[in-house]
């Protein structure tokens, strides 16, 4: 289960493009089988940071992963 704040999906690129749920879903689903919850969070944060580029964020980035073992 991946929980996130709107600051993740509403992050903007320097070209004023919104990150979006679809991109987050793609990053998460491509990582689920081969990674730990912590690694999944880190991968999502890295992807958002790469998307937005350097500079200040407009909102917080909050992610939580709950995994069943």
mmCIF file with all atom_site columns, C-alpha atoms in Angstrom:
data_model
loop_
_atom_site.group_PDB
_atom_site.id
_atom_site.type_symbol
_atom_site.label_atom_id
_atom_site.label_alt_id
_atom_site.label_comp_id
_atom_site.label_asym_id
_atom_site.label_entity_id
_atom_site.label_seq_id
_atom_site.pdbx_PDB_ins_code
_atom_site.Cartn_x
_atom_site.Cartn_y
_atom_site.Cartn_z
_atom_site.occupancy
_atom_site.B_iso_or_equiv
_atom_site.pdbx_formal_charge
_atom_site.auth_seq_id
_atom_site.auth_comp_id
_atom_site.auth_asym_id
_atom_site.auth_atom_id
_atom_site.pdbx_PDB_model_num
ATOM 1  C CA . UNK A 1 1  ? 0.000  0.000   0.000   1.00 0.00 ? 1  UNK A CA 1
ATOM 2  C CA . UNK A 1 2  ? 1.475  3.334   -1.057  1.00 0.00 ? 2  UNK A CA 1
ATOM 3  C CA . UNK A 1 3  ? 0.102  6.423   0.642   1.00 0.00 ? 3  UNK A CA 1
ATOM 4  C CA . UNK A 1 4  ? 1.170  9.893   -0.478  1.00 0.00 ? 4  UNK A CA 1
ATOM 5  C CA . UNK A 1 5  ? 0.351  13.552  -0.003  1.00 0.00 ? 5  UNK A CA 1
ATOM 6  C CA . UNK A 1 6  ? -0.836 15.807  -2.786  1.00 0.00 ? 6  UNK A CA 1
ATOM 7  C CA . UNK A 1 7  ? 2.597  17.438  -2.784  1.00 0.00 ? 7  UNK A CA 1
ATOM 8  C CA . UNK A 1 8  ? 3.914  14.364  -4.598  1.00 0.00 ? 8  UNK A CA 1
ATOM 9  C CA . UNK A 1 9  ? 1.404  14.228  -7.437  1.00 0.00 ? 9  UNK A CA 1
ATOM 10 C CA . UNK A 1 10 ? 1.082  18.009  -7.703  1.00 0.00 ? 10 UNK A CA 1
ATOM 11 C CA . UNK A 1 11 ? 4.840  18.629  -8.012  1.00 0.00 ? 11 UNK A CA 1
ATOM 12 C CA . UNK A 1 12 ? 5.704  20.737  -11.066 1.00 0.00 ? 12 UNK A CA 1
ATOM 13 C CA . UNK A 1 13 ? 8.534  20.492  -13.547 1.00 0.00 ? 13 UNK A CA 1
ATOM 14 C CA . UNK A 1 14 ? 10.433 23.618  -14.622 1.00 0.00 ? 14 UNK A CA 1
ATOM 15 C CA . UNK A 1 15 ? 8.244  23.501  -17.774 1.00 0.00 ? 15 UNK A CA 1
ATOM 16 C CA . UNK A 1 16 ? 5.081  23.732  -15.611 1.00 0.00 ? 16 UNK A CA 1
ATOM 17 C CA . UNK A 1 17 ? 4.029  20.102  -16.125 1.00 0.00 ? 17 UNK A CA 1
ATOM 18 C CA . UNK A 1 18 ? 2.385  18.337  -13.179 1.00 0.00 ? 18 UNK A CA 1
ATOM 19 C CA . UNK A 1 19 ? 3.982  15.088  -11.915 1.00 0.00 ? 19 UNK A CA 1
ATOM 20 C CA . UNK A 1 20 ? 0.623  13.319  -11.602 1.00 0.00 ? 20 UNK A CA 1
ATOM 21 C CA . UNK A 1 21 ? -0.826 10.094  -10.269 1.00 0.00 ? 21 UNK A CA 1
ATOM 22 C CA . UNK A 1 22 ? -0.076 8.165   -13.455 1.00 0.00 ? 22 UNK A CA 1
ATOM 23 C CA . UNK A 1 23 ? 3.672  8.799   -13.230 1.00 0.00 ? 23 UNK A CA 1
ATOM 24 C CA . UNK A 1 24 ? 3.761  7.920   -9.520  1.00 0.00 ? 24 UNK A CA 1
ATOM 25 C CA . UNK A 1 25 ? 1.804  4.745   -10.222 1.00 0.00 ? 25 UNK A CA 1
ATOM 26 C CA . UNK A 1 26 ? 4.241  3.761   -12.968 1.00 0.00 ? 26 UNK A CA 1
ATOM 27 C CA . UNK A 1 27 ? 7.307  4.323   -10.746 1.00 0.00 ? 27 UNK A CA 1
ATOM 28 C CA . UNK A 1 28 ? 5.732  2.405   -7.868  1.00 0.00 ? 28 UNK A CA 1
ATOM 29 C CA . UNK A 1 29 ? 4.468  -0.538  -9.918  1.00 0.00 ? 29 UNK A CA 1
ATOM 30 C CA . UNK A 1 30 ? 7.808  -0.960  -11.683 1.00 0.00 ? 30 UNK A CA 1
ATOM 31 C CA . UNK A 1 31 ? 9.525  -1.168  -8.281  1.00 0.00 ? 31 UNK A CA 1
ATOM 32 C CA . UNK A 1 32 ? 7.169  -3.240  -6.133  1.00 0.00 ? 32 UNK A CA 1
ATOM 33 C CA . UNK A 1 33 ? 8.481  -6.754  -6.647  1.00 0.00 ? 33 UNK A CA 1
ATOM 34 C CA . UNK A 1 34 ? 12.198 -6.048  -6.384  1.00 0.00 ? 34 UNK A CA 1
ATOM 35 C CA . UNK A 1 35 ? 12.523 -3.623  -3.501  1.00 0.00 ? 35 UNK A CA 1
ATOM 36 C CA . UNK A 1 36 ? 11.913 -2.966  0.172   1.00 0.00 ? 36 UNK A CA 1
ATOM 37 C CA . UNK A 1 37 ? 9.386  -0.377  1.386   1.00 0.00 ? 37 UNK A CA 1
ATOM 38 C CA . UNK A 1 38 ? 12.233 2.048   2.226   1.00 0.00 ? 38 UNK A CA 1
ATOM 39 C CA . UNK A 1 39 ? 13.798 1.584   -1.216  1.00 0.00 ? 39 UNK A CA 1
ATOM 40 C CA . UNK A 1 40 ? 10.412 2.190   -2.889  1.00 0.00 ? 40 UNK A CA 1
ATOM 41 C CA . UNK A 1 41 ? 9.992  5.459   -0.984  1.00 0.00 ? 41 UNK A CA 1
ATOM 42 C CA . UNK A 1 42 ? 13.509 6.528   -1.926  1.00 0.00 ? 42 UNK A CA 1
ATOM 43 C CA . UNK A 1 43 ? 12.932 5.678   -5.586  1.00 0.00 ? 43 UNK A CA 1
ATOM 44 C CA . UNK A 1 44 ? 9.704  7.705   -5.681  1.00 0.00 ? 44 UNK A CA 1
ATOM 45 C CA . UNK A 1 45 ? 11.361 10.710  -3.996  1.00 0.00 ? 45 UNK A CA 1
ATOM 46 C CA . UNK A 1 46 ? 14.319 10.511  -6.388  1.00 0.00 ? 46 UNK A CA 1
ATOM 47 C CA . UNK A 1 47 ? 11.964 10.424  -9.371  1.00 0.00 ? 47 UNK A CA 1
ATOM 48 C CA . UNK A 1 48 ? 10.017 13.449  -8.146  1.00 0.00 ? 48 UNK A CA 1
ATOM 49 C CA . UNK A 1 49 ? 13.280 15.323  -7.478  1.00 0.00 ? 49 UNK A CA 1
ATOM 50 C CA . UNK A 1 50 ? 14.548 14.504  -10.969 1.00 0.00 ? 50 UNK A CA 1
ATOM 51 C CA . UNK A 1 51 ? 11.237 15.617  -12.463 1.00 0.00 ? 51 UNK A CA 1
ATOM 52 C CA . UNK A 1 52 ? 11.080 18.939  -10.610 1.00 0.00 ? 52 UNK A CA 1
ATOM 53 C CA . UNK A 1 53 ? 14.760 19.776  -10.972 1.00 0.00 ? 53 UNK A CA 1
ATOM 54 C CA . UNK A 1 54 ? 16.700 22.059  -8.661  1.00 0.00 ? 54 UNK A CA 1
ATOM 55 C CA . UNK A 1 55 ? 14.922 24.786  -6.757  1.00 0.00 ? 55 UNK A CA 1
ATOM 56 C CA . UNK A 1 56 ? 12.302 25.124  -4.093  1.00 0.00 ? 56 UNK A CA 1
ATOM 57 C CA . UNK A 1 57 ? 9.262  22.902  -3.860  1.00 0.00 ? 57 UNK A CA 1
ATOM 58 C CA . UNK A 1 58 ? 5.760  24.304  -3.662  1.00 0.00 ? 58 UNK A CA 1
ATOM 59 C CA . UNK A 1 59 ? 4.524  21.672  -1.187  1.00 0.00 ? 59 UNK A CA 1
ATOM 60 C CA . UNK A 1 60 ? 5.688  18.889  1.091   1.00 0.00 ? 60 UNK A CA 1
ATOM 61 C CA . UNK A 1 61 ? 6.474  15.360  -0.157  1.00 0.00 ? 61 UNK A CA 1
ATOM 62 C CA . UNK A 1 62 ? 5.041  12.687  2.126   1.00 0.00 ? 62 UNK A CA 1
ATOM 63 C CA . UNK A 1 63 ? 5.107  8.982   1.287   1.00 0.00 ? 63 UNK A CA 1
ATOM 64 C CA . UNK A 1 64 ? 4.325  5.887   3.355   1.00 0.00 ? 64 UNK A CA 1
ATOM 65 C CA . UNK A 1 65 ? 4.569  2.269   2.242   1.00 0.00 ? 65 UNK A CA 1
ATOM 66 C CA . UNK A 1 66 ? 2.890  -0.550  4.126   1.00 0.00 ? 66 UNK A CA 1
ATOM 67 C CA . UNK A 1 67 ? 3.965  -4.028  3.088   1.00 0.00 ? 67 UNK A CA 1
ATOM 68 C CA . UNK A 1 68 ? 2.595  -7.394  4.083   1.00 0.00 ? 68 UNK A CA 1
ATOM 69 C CA . UNK A 1 69 ? 5.113  -10.175 4.594   1.00 0.00 ? 69 UNK A CA 1
#
